[in-house]
GROMACS .gro file of C-alpha atoms in nm:
model
  364
    1MET     CA    1  18.604 -12.233  14.546
    2SER     CA    2  18.908 -12.356  14.357
    3GLU     CA    3  18.716 -12.673  14.283
    4ASN     CA    4  18.434 -12.471  14.128
    5ASN     CA    5  18.677 -12.288  13.903
    6ALA     CA    6  18.833 -12.610  13.794
    7ASN     CA    7  18.495 -12.758  13.701
    8LYS     CA    8  18.403 -12.455  13.493
    9THR     CA    9  18.735 -12.474  13.312
   10GLU     CA   10  18.676 -12.840  13.222
   11GLU     CA   11  18.320 -12.767  13.103
   12ALA     CA   12  18.442 -12.482  12.882
   13ALA     CA   13  18.707 -12.705  12.727
   14ALA     CA   14  18.451 -12.975  12.662
   15VAL     CA   15  18.216 -12.731  12.493
   16SER     CA   16  18.490 -12.582  12.274
   17SER     CA   17  18.609 -12.926  12.158
   18ALA     CA   18  18.259 -13.056  12.073
   19PRO     CA   19  18.169 -13.084  11.690
   20LYS     CA   20  17.975 -12.804  11.505
   21PRO     CA   21  17.754 -12.979  11.245
   22ALA     CA   22  17.556 -12.674  11.138
   23ARG     CA   23  17.854 -12.472  11.026
   24ASN     CA   24  18.011 -12.760  10.825
   25ARG     CA   25  17.685 -12.828  10.641
   26LYS     CA   26  17.665 -12.468  10.528
   27LYS     CA   27  18.015 -12.479  10.384
   28LEU     CA   28  17.932 -12.801  10.198
   29ILE     CA   29  17.622 -12.644  10.042
   30ILE     CA   30  17.823 -12.341   9.928
   31LEU     CA   31  18.088 -12.567   9.771
   32ILE     CA   32  17.833 -12.779   9.585
   33SER     CA   33  17.654 -12.466   9.459
   34ALA     CA   34  17.981 -12.326   9.328
   35LEU     CA   35  18.058 -12.651   9.145
   36CYS     CA   36  17.709 -12.660   8.988
   37ALA     CA   37  17.743 -12.302   8.871
   38ALA     CA   38  18.079 -12.381   8.713
   39VAL     CA   39  17.932 -12.681   8.529
   40ILE     CA   40  17.640 -12.473   8.398
   41VAL     CA   41  17.871 -12.197   8.275
   42ALA     CA   42  18.093 -12.453   8.099
   43ALA     CA   43  17.790 -12.614   7.935
   44VAL     CA   44  17.663 -12.278   7.809
   45VAL     CA   45  18.005 -12.198   7.663
   46LEU     CA   46  18.022 -12.535   7.485
   47ILE     CA   47  17.673 -12.491   7.343
   48VAL     CA   48  17.757 -12.146   7.210
   49ILE     CA   49  18.078 -12.268   7.050
   50PHE     CA   50  17.973 -12.601   6.902
   51ALA     CA   51  17.599 -12.574   6.841
   52PRO     CA   52  17.508 -12.561   6.459
   53LYS     CA   53  17.438 -12.217   6.332
   54GLY     CA   54  17.075 -12.145   6.255
   55GLN     CA   55  16.992 -12.096   5.888
   56GLU     CA   56  16.929 -11.751   5.764
   57ALA     CA   57  16.576 -11.631   5.735
   58ASP     CA   58  16.401 -11.703   5.410
   59ALA     CA   59  16.410 -11.438   5.143
   60GLY     CA   60  16.115 -11.205   5.110
   61ASP     CA   61  15.815 -11.288   4.899
   62ASP     CA   62  15.933 -11.048   4.630
   63ALA     CA   63  16.262 -11.232   4.575
   64ASP     CA   64  16.206 -11.424   4.252
   65ILE     CA   65  16.547 -11.591   4.232
   66PRO     CA   66  16.855 -11.616   4.452
   67ALA     CA   67  17.133 -11.363   4.415
   68ILE     CA   68  17.343 -11.432   4.105
   69SER     CA   69  17.644 -11.523   4.319
   70ASP     CA   70  17.437 -11.754   4.543
   71ILE     CA   71  17.258 -11.973   4.283
   72THR     CA   72  17.318 -12.327   4.408
   73ALA     CA   73  16.972 -12.484   4.379
   74ASN     CA   74  16.971 -12.828   4.224
   75ASN     CA   75  16.701 -12.735   3.974
   76TYR     CA   76  16.927 -12.491   3.791
   77TYR     CA   77  17.126 -12.588   3.481
   78THR     CA   78  17.367 -12.393   3.265
   79GLY     CA   79  17.283 -12.308   2.906
   80VAL     CA   80  17.394 -12.102   2.610
   81VAL     CA   81  17.188 -11.905   2.358
   82GLU     CA   82  17.212 -12.036   2.003
   83PRO     CA   83  17.021 -11.992   1.675
   84GLN     CA   84  16.686 -12.161   1.638
   85ARG     CA   85  16.825 -12.319   1.322
   86THR     CA   86  17.167 -12.371   1.163
   87LEU     CA   87  17.174 -12.419   0.785
   88ASN     CA   88  17.476 -12.600   0.639
   89ILE     CA   89  17.515 -12.549   0.264
   90SER     CA   90  17.759 -12.776   0.079
   91LYS     CA   91  17.903 -12.729  -0.267
   92ASP     CA   92  17.883 -12.991  -0.540
   93PRO     CA   93  18.230 -13.154  -0.536
   94SER     CA   94  18.204 -13.222  -0.909
   95ARG     CA   95  18.166 -12.852  -0.989
   96THR     CA   96  18.398 -12.553  -0.967
   97VAL     CA   97  18.308 -12.246  -0.764
   98LYS     CA   98  18.343 -11.932  -0.973
   99GLU     CA   99  18.272 -11.667  -0.710
  100VAL     CA  100  18.175 -11.635  -0.342
  101TYR     CA  101  17.956 -11.336  -0.259
  102VAL     CA  102  17.962 -11.343   0.124
  103GLU     CA  103  18.210 -11.335   0.411
  104VAL     CA  104  18.195 -11.449   0.772
  105GLY     CA  105  17.985 -11.206   0.975
  106ASP     CA  106  17.770 -11.087   0.683
  107VAL     CA  107  17.398 -11.054   0.750
  108VAL     CA  108  17.201 -11.195   0.456
  109GLU     CA  109  16.833 -11.202   0.370
  110LYS     CA  110  16.647 -11.503   0.237
  111GLY     CA  111  16.717 -11.532  -0.137
  112ALA     CA  112  17.053 -11.351  -0.122
  113LYS     CA  113  17.331 -11.489  -0.346
  114LEU     CA  114  17.594 -11.689  -0.160
  115PHE     CA  115  17.820 -11.827  -0.432
  116ALA     CA  116  17.818 -11.920  -0.803
  117TYR     CA  117  17.952 -12.211  -1.008
  118GLU     CA  118  18.141 -12.200  -1.335
  119THR     CA  119  17.899 -12.251  -1.626
  120GLY     CA  120  18.126 -12.247  -1.932
  121ASP     CA  121  18.191 -12.622  -1.917
  122ILE     CA  122  17.818 -12.688  -1.877
  123SER     CA  123  17.741 -12.521  -2.208
  124GLU     CA  124  18.000 -12.734  -2.385
  125LYS     CA  125  17.868 -13.053  -2.225
  126LEU     CA  126  17.514 -12.960  -2.329
  127GLU     CA  127  17.616 -12.923  -2.693
  128ASP     CA  128  17.799 -13.256  -2.689
  129ALA     CA  129  17.505 -13.431  -2.523
  130LYS     CA  130  17.259 -13.293  -2.780
  131LEU     CA  131  17.475 -13.424  -3.067
  132GLU     CA  132  17.494 -13.766  -2.903
  133ILE     CA  133  17.117 -13.774  -2.859
  134THR     CA  134  17.070 -13.704  -3.230
  135SER     CA  135  17.317 -13.983  -3.313
  136LYS     CA  136  17.141 -14.230  -3.081
  137LYS     CA  137  16.803 -14.152  -3.230
  138ASN     CA  138  16.944 -14.217  -3.581
  139ASP     CA  139  17.091 -14.546  -3.462
  140ILE     CA  140  16.755 -14.652  -3.317
  141ASP     CA  141  16.578 -14.572  -3.643
  142ARG     CA  142  16.842 -14.765  -3.842
  143PHE     CA  143  16.816 -15.071  -3.621
  144ALA     CA  144  16.438 -15.061  -3.646
  145ASN     CA  145  16.457 -15.054  -4.030
  146ASP     CA  146  16.708 -15.340  -4.028
  147ILE     CA  147  16.476 -15.547  -3.811
  148ALA     CA  148  16.185 -15.483  -4.045
  149LYS     CA  149  16.385 -15.582  -4.357
  150LEU     CA  150  16.530 -15.894  -4.195
  151THR     CA  151  16.189 -16.001  -4.076
  152ALA     CA  152  16.050 -15.967  -4.432
  153GLN     CA  153  16.342 -16.166  -4.575
  154ARG     CA  154  16.295 -16.444  -4.322
  155SER     CA  155  15.931 -16.484  -4.424
  156GLU     CA  156  16.046 -16.544  -4.783
  157ALA     CA  157  16.337 -16.774  -4.701
  158LYS     CA  158  16.330 -17.115  -4.872
  159THR     CA  159  16.558 -17.317  -4.648
  160GLU     CA  160  16.565 -17.370  -4.272
  161SER     CA  161  16.928 -17.267  -4.241
  162GLU     CA  162  16.855 -16.937  -4.416
  163LYS     CA  163  16.570 -16.869  -4.172
  164LEU     CA  164  16.796 -16.944  -3.875
  165ASP     CA  165  17.062 -16.705  -4.007
  166LEU     CA  166  16.808 -16.424  -4.056
  167THR     CA  167  16.663 -16.487  -3.709
  168ALA     CA  168  17.010 -16.443  -3.555
  169GLN     CA  169  17.057 -16.113  -3.744
  170ILE     CA  170  16.716 -15.990  -3.625
  171GLN     CA  171  16.803 -16.070  -3.260
  172SER     CA  172  17.137 -15.888  -3.292
  173SER     CA  173  16.966 -15.580  -3.435
  174GLN     CA  174  16.708 -15.588  -3.157
  175THR     CA  175  16.986 -15.603  -2.894
  176GLN     CA  176  17.167 -15.309  -3.055
  177LYS     CA  177  16.843 -15.113  -3.075
  178GLU     CA  178  16.768 -15.172  -2.706
  179ARG     CA  179  17.124 -15.066  -2.610
  180ALA     CA  180  17.087 -14.747  -2.812
  181GLU     CA  181  16.753 -14.672  -2.646
  182LEU     CA  182  16.912 -14.714  -2.301
  183GLU     CA  183  17.201 -14.483  -2.391
  184LEU     CA  184  16.949 -14.231  -2.524
  185LYS     CA  185  16.768 -14.228  -2.190
  186LYS     CA  186  17.098 -14.172  -2.007
  187LYS     CA  187  17.188 -13.880  -2.230
  188GLN     CA  188  16.845 -13.728  -2.186
  189ALA     CA  189  16.888 -13.751  -1.806
  190GLU     CA  190  17.234 -13.597  -1.837
  191ILE     CA  191  17.094 -13.306  -2.038
  192GLU     CA  192  16.826 -13.253  -1.773
  193THR     CA  193  17.094 -13.242  -1.502
  194LEU     CA  194  17.308 -13.004  -1.701
  195ASN     CA  195  17.011 -12.773  -1.760
  196ASN     CA  196  16.932 -12.776  -1.387
  197ASN     CA  197  17.294 -12.698  -1.304
  198LEU     CA  198  17.289 -12.413  -1.553
  199GLU     CA  199  16.969 -12.272  -1.406
  200ASN     CA  200  17.096 -12.319  -1.050
  201SER     CA  201  17.448 -12.198  -1.106
  202VAL     CA  202  17.396 -11.936  -0.833
  203VAL     CA  203  17.326 -12.074  -0.483
  204VAL     CA  204  17.106 -11.853  -0.264
  205ALA     CA  205  17.022 -11.845   0.108
  206ASN     CA  206  16.708 -12.031   0.212
  207ILE     CA  207  16.684 -11.838   0.540
  208SER     CA  208  16.775 -11.495   0.670
  209GLY     CA  209  17.072 -11.509   0.900
  210ILE     CA  210  17.436 -11.448   0.975
  211VAL     CA  211  17.720 -11.610   0.781
  212ASN     CA  212  17.908 -11.814   1.041
  213ARG     CA  213  18.147 -12.004   0.818
  214VAL     CA  214  18.290 -11.991   0.465
  215SER     CA  215  18.525 -12.279   0.393
  216PRO     CA  216  18.815 -12.266   0.149
  217VAL     CA  217  18.694 -12.379  -0.191
  218ALA     CA  218  18.951 -12.659  -0.223
  219SER     CA  219  18.870 -12.813   0.115
  220GLN     CA  220  18.514 -12.925   0.047
  221THR     CA  221  18.397 -13.284   0.072
  222PRO     CA  222  18.062 -13.429  -0.037
  223ALA     CA  223  17.784 -13.368   0.215
  224ALA     CA  224  17.410 -13.315   0.229
  225GLU     CA  225  17.301 -12.964   0.136
  226ASN     CA  226  17.120 -12.912   0.463
  227GLY     CA  227  17.300 -13.038   0.771
  228ALA     CA  228  17.119 -13.134   1.089
  229ASP     CA  229  17.014 -12.858   1.326
  230GLY     CA  230  17.303 -12.744   1.538
  231ALA     CA  231  17.557 -12.959   1.351
  232ALA     CA  232  17.908 -12.822   1.357
  233ALA     CA  233  18.028 -12.695   1.020
  234ASP     CA  234  18.364 -12.870   1.056
  235SER     CA  235  18.201 -13.213   1.087
  236SER     CA  236  17.918 -13.154   0.842
  237GLY     CA  237  18.139 -13.076   0.542
  238ALA     CA  238  17.944 -12.755   0.483
  239PHE     CA  239  18.086 -12.494   0.247
  240ILE     CA  240  17.885 -12.210   0.403
  241THR     CA  241  17.703 -12.213   0.738
  242LEU     CA  242  17.418 -11.972   0.816
  243LEU     CA  243  17.289 -11.901   1.165
  244MET     CA  244  16.920 -11.817   1.155
  245SER     CA  245  16.859 -11.464   1.279
  246GLY     CA  246  16.568 -11.328   1.481
  247ALA     CA  247  16.480 -11.640   1.676
  248TYR     CA  248  16.699 -11.803   1.937
  249ARG     CA  249  16.680 -12.115   2.150
  250VAL     CA  250  16.879 -12.222   2.457
  251LYS     CA  251  17.099 -12.531   2.464
  252GLY     CA  252  17.131 -12.666   2.819
  253THR     CA  253  17.343 -12.940   2.972
  254VAL     CA  254  17.230 -13.205   3.223
  255ASP     CA  255  17.417 -13.506   3.361
  256GLU     CA  256  17.302 -13.867   3.362
  257LEU     CA  257  17.200 -13.849   3.728
  258ASN     CA  258  16.943 -13.576   3.665
  259VAL     CA  259  16.838 -13.621   3.302
  260GLY     CA  260  16.541 -13.833   3.413
  261SER     CA  261  16.398 -13.531   3.595
  262LEU     CA  262  16.359 -13.342   3.267
  263SER     CA  263  16.107 -13.420   2.994
  264GLU     CA  264  16.014 -13.282   2.656
  265GLY     CA  265  15.737 -13.025   2.692
  266MET     CA  266  15.844 -12.930   3.047
  267ASN     CA  267  15.814 -12.557   3.119
  268VAL     CA  268  16.128 -12.374   3.225
  269THR     CA  269  16.249 -12.028   3.320
  270VAL     CA  270  16.572 -11.889   3.178
  271HIS     CA  271  16.768 -11.648   3.401
  272SER     CA  272  17.036 -11.400   3.302
  273ARG     CA  273  17.369 -11.469   3.470
  274THR     CA  274  17.442 -11.100   3.517
  275ASP     CA  275  17.102 -10.947   3.595
  276ALA     CA  276  16.866 -11.123   3.835
  277ASP     CA  277  16.570 -10.919   3.706
  278LYS     CA  278  16.595 -11.055   3.350
  279THR     CA  279  16.413 -11.382   3.282
  280TRP     CA  280  16.260 -11.559   2.985
  281THR     CA  281  16.017 -11.851   2.963
  282GLY     CA  282  15.996 -12.150   2.735
  283THR     CA  283  15.957 -12.527   2.709
  284ILE     CA  284  16.200 -12.812   2.657
  285SER     CA  285  16.170 -12.917   2.292
  286LYS     CA  286  16.427 -13.196   2.276
  287ILE     CA  287  16.657 -13.398   2.504
  288GLU     CA  288  16.946 -13.568   2.324
  289THR     CA  289  16.983 -13.879   2.538
  290ASN     CA  290  17.104 -14.073   2.233
  291SER     CA  291  17.388 -13.828   2.174
  292PRO     CA  292  17.608 -13.758   2.480
  293ALA     CA  293  17.768 -13.416   2.496
  294GLU     CA  294  18.140 -13.390   2.438
  295GLY     CA  295  18.367 -13.321   2.734
  296ASN     CA  296  18.337 -13.416   3.097
  297SER     CA  297  18.304 -13.083   3.277
  298ASN     CA  298  18.050 -13.046   3.557
  299ASN     CA  299  17.802 -12.808   3.397
  300GLN     CA  300  17.511 -12.869   3.632
  301MET     CA  301  17.442 -12.606   3.898
  302GLY     CA  302  17.455 -12.689   4.267
  303GLY     CA  303  17.462 -13.021   4.448
  304GLN     CA  304  17.761 -13.246   4.463
  305SER     CA  305  18.006 -13.247   4.178
  306ASN     CA  306  17.922 -13.527   3.934
  307GLU     CA  307  18.264 -13.556   3.778
  308GLY     CA  308  18.274 -13.851   3.539
  309ALA     CA  309  17.897 -13.853   3.480
  310THR     CA  310  17.786 -13.848   3.118
  311LYS     CA  311  17.639 -13.515   3.008
  312TYR     CA  312  17.352 -13.462   2.763
  313HIS     CA  313  17.223 -13.155   2.580
  314PHE     CA  314  16.862 -13.042   2.591
  315TYR     CA  315  16.700 -12.757   2.401
  316VAL     CA  316  16.456 -12.488   2.512
  317ASN     CA  317  16.220 -12.309   2.273
  318LEU     CA  318  16.160 -11.959   2.406
  319SER     CA  319  15.831 -11.770   2.417
  320SER     CA  320  16.039 -11.459   2.343
  321SER     CA  321  16.412 -11.406   2.288
  322ASP     CA  322  16.403 -11.027   2.322
  323GLY     CA  323  16.712 -10.905   2.502
  324LEU     CA  324  16.913 -11.224   2.453
  325LEU     CA  325  17.243 -11.226   2.267
  326LEU     CA  326  17.378 -11.504   2.048
  327GLY     CA  327  17.629 -11.701   2.255
  328GLN     CA  328  17.507 -11.559   2.588
  329HIS     CA  329  17.538 -11.795   2.888
  330VAL     CA  330  17.230 -11.833   3.107
  331TYR     CA  331  17.081 -12.038   3.389
  332ILE     CA  332  16.785 -12.269   3.322
  333GLU     CA  333  16.534 -12.332   3.602
  334ALA     CA  334  16.289 -12.619   3.575
  335GLY     CA  335  15.932 -12.496   3.613
  336PHE     CA  336  15.723 -12.177   3.602
  337SER     CA  337  15.356 -12.072   3.608
  338LEU     CA  338  15.167 -11.906   3.326
  339ASP     CA  339  14.800 -11.830   3.279
  340ASP     CA  340  14.812 -11.764   2.906
  341GLU     CA  341  14.904 -11.968   2.606
  342LEU     CA  342  15.266 -11.931   2.491
  343THR     CA  343  15.360 -11.814   2.142
  344PHE     CA  344  15.715 -11.900   2.047
  345ASP     CA  345  15.962 -11.715   1.828
  346ASP     CA  346  15.918 -11.966   1.546
  347GLY     CA  347  15.542 -11.901   1.539
  348SER     CA  348  15.438 -12.225   1.710
  349GLU     CA  349  15.211 -12.228   2.013
  350ASP     CA  350  15.206 -12.420   2.337
  351SER     CA  351  14.877 -12.602   2.337
  352THR     CA  352  14.888 -12.658   2.716
  353GLN     CA  353  14.614 -12.445   2.871
  354ASP     CA  354  14.689 -12.498   3.240
  355VAL     CA  355  15.063 -12.478   3.296
  356GLN     CA  356  15.163 -12.614   3.635
  357ASP     CA  357  15.479 -12.544   3.828
  358ALA     CA  358  15.739 -12.813   3.800
  359PRO     CA  359  15.847 -12.946   4.141
  360ALA     CA  360  16.112 -12.736   4.310
  361ASP     CA  361  16.343 -13.037   4.332
  362ALA     CA  362  16.301 -13.134   3.969
  363ALA     CA  363  16.671 -13.191   3.929
  364ASN     CA  364  16.711 -13.402   4.243
   0.00000   0.00000   0.00000
């Protein structure tokens, strides 16, 4: 019996020391599952943290332009409202200004008096010129009589030397007569100029507008009466500068990288910088690629800063300037759609019947 007990004890020990493969496999599966779960969680966290943010939903169909603070599209340019025309009026440097009738800021109508010249010296010069003309006419008549007498004497001369002497006298009289006739013509032209100056002693405005500049009388230099559109009064030598009232245009700025995207006749939309609901339409009338703008500031909207790029001005004729203020800063957007023909402030019309949208990336 003791032998039976001993055998059972040995069998039990053998069973207890034998390997248990099923239980170890289960633990291994649990461990691997835990590691996989940890990896998945870590991946999800990394994706949430580092994945690029999705772009915001597009604006609604009724949003015509971006918010004023968010305008960064490359087809927007900055601009400023200026007069449709600038008239530079210069004084005659040879004349003295007697009186100036206007001041800076005055609103004048076409034909209004701007300034007047002294005329007292003109009257004296006219009298002197008239006396000289009478004298020259007498001289011409005298030389003509002398020529006639000398010619008659030469025909009666007996000797060759006498004829030669009379011929020399005739030629001298003819030369004097021709010189007197030339001086007479000069005096007649001088009298005509003096009469014109007397009649035009008061200079009037050729357009209705606002007086933007009145220079000191002593500082004037010779210059053309009408300076180029938009020319600065300081550089034009103008005595008085008038800004045309009633009709405005917009002067925009574009850099050399984008100027090729604009063209004369291109349709544009002008946006207020302070009110997104206010817009105006027009067309580009001129691009000054032959005259770079002064300064080197980055005036173009959006995109990368083009510091150092040459800037150029372009001009927009508006279909209407109602609500715009002189000197107001605006945004210019390339392109718009219109079904009807445009009539501009200066009375001209856009002959384009079918106006197409300019590409959205016109400035790219």
